[in-house]
Amino acid sequence: MSDNINAVVNQLTDLEKRILAHIYHYGPDTPWLLARRLLGAAGWRPIVPEDEVEKAVQHLVQLGLLQEFRGFA
C-alpha cells in the first residue's frame, strides 16, 4: 500500500501538491480562484497561469485525488 501512495505522490508536480494543500486547508475552490489565491495569497492577477492550474486540477481528478462539483441541480 505504501508503495502505491509513493507512486502517486511521485507523479504529482509541485503545483498539484500546492493545489491539494490549498484545498485541504481552505476548502473547495475553482481553478480560476485557485490561480489567484493559491495557498492564501490574494490578488486580482493570477499567481499561476490559469491554464496550468486547469491542467493540474484535471490531472488530480484523473488520479482520483479530486472530485469535480458541478453545483446543485
mmCIF file of the C-alpha atoms, coordinates in Angstrom:
data_MODEL
# 
_entry.id   MODEL 
# 
loop_
_atom_site.group_PDB 
_atom_site.id 
_atom_site.type_symbol 
_atom_site.label_atom_id 
_atom_site.label_alt_id 
_atom_site.label_comp_id 
_atom_site.label_asym_id 
_atom_site.label_entity_id 
_atom_site.label_seq_id 
_atom_site.pdbx_PDB_ins_code 
_atom_site.Cartn_x 
_atom_site.Cartn_y 
_atom_site.Cartn_z 
_atom_site.occupancy 
_atom_site.B_iso_or_equiv 
_atom_site.pdbx_formal_charge 
_atom_site.auth_seq_id 
_atom_site.auth_comp_id 
_atom_site.auth_asym_id 
_atom_site.auth_atom_id 
_atom_site.pdbx_PDB_model_num 
ATOM 1  C CA . MET A 1 1  ? 0.000   0.000  0.000   1.00 0.00 ? 1  MET A CA 1 
ATOM 2  C CA . SER A 1 2  ? 2.768   2.432  0.889   1.00 0.00 ? 2  SER A CA 1 
ATOM 3  C CA . ASP A 1 3  ? 4.423   1.831  -2.489  1.00 0.00 ? 3  ASP A CA 1 
ATOM 4  C CA . ASN A 1 4  ? 1.173   2.755  -4.265  1.00 0.00 ? 4  ASN A CA 1 
ATOM 5  C CA . ILE A 1 5  ? 0.929   6.016  -2.340  1.00 0.00 ? 5  ILE A CA 1 
ATOM 6  C CA . ASN A 1 6  ? 4.553   6.852  -3.076  1.00 0.00 ? 6  ASN A CA 1 
ATOM 7  C CA . ALA A 1 7  ? 3.998   6.106  -6.767  1.00 0.00 ? 7  ALA A CA 1 
ATOM 8  C CA . VAL A 1 8  ? 1.067   8.551  -6.889  1.00 0.00 ? 8  VAL A CA 1 
ATOM 9  C CA . VAL A 1 9  ? 2.914   11.228 -4.916  1.00 0.00 ? 9  VAL A CA 1 
ATOM 10 C CA . ASN A 1 10 ? 5.916   10.916 -7.233  1.00 0.00 ? 10 ASN A CA 1 
ATOM 11 C CA . GLN A 1 11 ? 3.624   11.644 -10.209 1.00 0.00 ? 11 GLN A CA 1 
ATOM 12 C CA . LEU A 1 12 ? 2.495   14.977 -8.741  1.00 0.00 ? 12 LEU A CA 1 
ATOM 13 C CA . THR A 1 13 ? 4.028   18.267 -9.762  1.00 0.00 ? 13 THR A CA 1 
ATOM 14 C CA . ASP A 1 14 ? 4.789   20.985 -7.223  1.00 0.00 ? 14 ASP A CA 1 
ATOM 15 C CA . LEU A 1 15 ? 1.714   22.876 -8.438  1.00 0.00 ? 15 LEU A CA 1 
ATOM 16 C CA . GLU A 1 16 ? -0.517  19.825 -7.937  1.00 0.00 ? 16 GLU A CA 1 
ATOM 17 C CA . LYS A 1 17 ? 0.806   19.383 -4.406  1.00 0.00 ? 17 LYS A CA 1 
ATOM 18 C CA . ARG A 1 18 ? 0.161   23.064 -3.698  1.00 0.00 ? 18 ARG A CA 1 
ATOM 19 C CA . ILE A 1 19 ? -3.393  22.750 -5.049  1.00 0.00 ? 19 ILE A CA 1 
ATOM 20 C CA . LEU A 1 20 ? -4.101  19.774 -2.778  1.00 0.00 ? 20 LEU A CA 1 
ATOM 21 C CA . ALA A 1 21 ? -2.651  21.617 0.220   1.00 0.00 ? 21 ALA A CA 1 
ATOM 22 C CA . HIS A 1 22 ? -4.765  24.694 -0.587  1.00 0.00 ? 22 HIS A CA 1 
ATOM 23 C CA . ILE A 1 23 ? -7.983  22.698 -0.892  1.00 0.00 ? 23 ILE A CA 1 
ATOM 24 C CA . TYR A 1 24 ? -7.226  20.728 2.284   1.00 0.00 ? 24 TYR A CA 1 
ATOM 25 C CA . HIS A 1 25 ? -6.607  23.941 4.246   1.00 0.00 ? 25 HIS A CA 1 
ATOM 26 C CA . TYR A 1 26 ? -9.097  26.400 2.693   1.00 0.00 ? 26 TYR A CA 1 
ATOM 27 C CA . GLY A 1 27 ? -11.756 24.110 1.216   1.00 0.00 ? 27 GLY A CA 1 
ATOM 28 C CA . PRO A 1 28 ? -13.046 23.743 -2.345  1.00 0.00 ? 28 PRO A CA 1 
ATOM 29 C CA . ASP A 1 29 ? -12.159 26.369 -4.930  1.00 0.00 ? 29 ASP A CA 1 
ATOM 30 C CA . THR A 1 30 ? -12.487 26.826 -8.667  1.00 0.00 ? 30 THR A CA 1 
ATOM 31 C CA . PRO A 1 31 ? -9.405  26.729 -10.898 1.00 0.00 ? 31 PRO A CA 1 
ATOM 32 C CA . TRP A 1 32 ? -9.963  30.440 -11.691 1.00 0.00 ? 32 TRP A CA 1 
ATOM 33 C CA . LEU A 1 33 ? -9.864  31.333 -7.989  1.00 0.00 ? 33 LEU A CA 1 
ATOM 34 C CA . LEU A 1 34 ? -7.038  28.900 -7.266  1.00 0.00 ? 34 LEU A CA 1 
ATOM 35 C CA . ALA A 1 35 ? -4.905  30.719 -9.824  1.00 0.00 ? 35 ALA A CA 1 
ATOM 36 C CA . ARG A 1 36 ? -5.447  33.952 -7.875  1.00 0.00 ? 36 ARG A CA 1 
ATOM 37 C CA . ARG A 1 37 ? -5.290  32.846 -4.254  1.00 0.00 ? 37 ARG A CA 1 
ATOM 38 C CA . LEU A 1 38 ? -3.211  29.712 -4.088  1.00 0.00 ? 38 LEU A CA 1 
ATOM 39 C CA . LEU A 1 39 ? -2.138  28.959 -0.504  1.00 0.00 ? 39 LEU A CA 1 
ATOM 40 C CA . GLY A 1 40 ? -3.653  32.094 0.956   1.00 0.00 ? 40 GLY A CA 1 
ATOM 41 C CA . ALA A 1 41 ? -2.091  34.662 -1.360  1.00 0.00 ? 41 ALA A CA 1 
ATOM 42 C CA . ALA A 1 42 ? -4.660  37.070 -2.766  1.00 0.00 ? 42 ALA A CA 1 
ATOM 43 C CA . GLY A 1 43 ? -4.874  39.407 -5.682  1.00 0.00 ? 43 GLY A CA 1 
ATOM 44 C CA . TRP A 1 44 ? -6.591  40.137 -8.951  1.00 0.00 ? 44 TRP A CA 1 
ATOM 45 C CA . ARG A 1 45 ? -3.759  38.843 -11.133 1.00 0.00 ? 45 ARG A CA 1 
ATOM 46 C CA . PRO A 1 46 ? -3.157  35.088 -11.261 1.00 0.00 ? 46 PRO A CA 1 
ATOM 47 C CA . ILE A 1 47 ? -0.286  33.783 -9.143  1.00 0.00 ? 47 ILE A CA 1 
ATOM 48 C CA . VAL A 1 48 ? -0.046  30.817 -11.515 1.00 0.00 ? 48 VAL A CA 1 
ATOM 49 C CA . PRO A 1 49 ? -1.297  30.863 -15.137 1.00 0.00 ? 49 PRO A CA 1 
ATOM 50 C CA . GLU A 1 50 ? -4.925  29.738 -15.239 1.00 0.00 ? 50 GLU A CA 1 
ATOM 51 C CA . ASP A 1 51 ? -4.343  27.131 -17.940 1.00 0.00 ? 51 ASP A CA 1 
ATOM 52 C CA . GLU A 1 52 ? -1.629  25.463 -15.825 1.00 0.00 ? 52 GLU A CA 1 
ATOM 53 C CA . VAL A 1 53 ? -3.979  25.336 -12.840 1.00 0.00 ? 53 VAL A CA 1 
ATOM 54 C CA . GLU A 1 54 ? -6.771  23.888 -15.002 1.00 0.00 ? 54 GLU A CA 1 
ATOM 55 C CA . LYS A 1 55 ? -4.464  21.159 -16.359 1.00 0.00 ? 55 LYS A CA 1 
ATOM 56 C CA . ALA A 1 56 ? -3.202  20.352 -12.864 1.00 0.00 ? 56 ALA A CA 1 
ATOM 57 C CA . VAL A 1 57 ? -6.753  20.116 -11.494 1.00 0.00 ? 57 VAL A CA 1 
ATOM 58 C CA . GLN A 1 58 ? -7.789  17.825 -14.369 1.00 0.00 ? 58 GLN A CA 1 
ATOM 59 C CA . HIS A 1 59 ? -4.787  15.573 -13.673 1.00 0.00 ? 59 HIS A CA 1 
ATOM 60 C CA . LEU A 1 60 ? -5.741  15.384 -9.993  1.00 0.00 ? 60 LEU A CA 1 
ATOM 61 C CA . VAL A 1 61 ? -9.297  14.457 -10.993 1.00 0.00 ? 61 VAL A CA 1 
ATOM 62 C CA . GLN A 1 62 ? -7.973  11.718 -13.305 1.00 0.00 ? 62 GLN A CA 1 
ATOM 63 C CA . LEU A 1 63 ? -5.857  10.341 -10.451 1.00 0.00 ? 63 LEU A CA 1 
ATOM 64 C CA . GLY A 1 64 ? -8.931  10.285 -8.218  1.00 0.00 ? 64 GLY A CA 1 
ATOM 65 C CA . LEU A 1 65 ? -7.475  12.797 -5.773  1.00 0.00 ? 65 LEU A CA 1 
ATOM 66 C CA . LEU A 1 66 ? -10.107 15.460 -6.512  1.00 0.00 ? 66 LEU A CA 1 
ATOM 67 C CA . GLN A 1 67 ? -13.750 15.237 -7.466  1.00 0.00 ? 67 GLN A CA 1 
ATOM 68 C CA . GLU A 1 68 ? -15.492 17.813 -9.644  1.00 0.00 ? 68 GLU A CA 1 
ATOM 69 C CA . PHE A 1 69 ? -18.573 19.509 -8.272  1.00 0.00 ? 69 PHE A CA 1 
ATOM 70 C CA . ARG A 1 70 ? -20.951 20.913 -10.867 1.00 0.00 ? 70 ARG A CA 1 
ATOM 71 C CA . GLY A 1 71 ? -23.340 22.672 -8.495  1.00 0.00 ? 71 GLY A CA 1 
ATOM 72 C CA . PHE A 1 72 ? -26.879 21.912 -7.434  1.00 0.00 ? 72 PHE A CA 1 
ATOM 73 C CA . ALA A 1 73 ? -29.448 20.790 -9.963  1.00 0.00 ? 73 ALA A CA 1 
# 
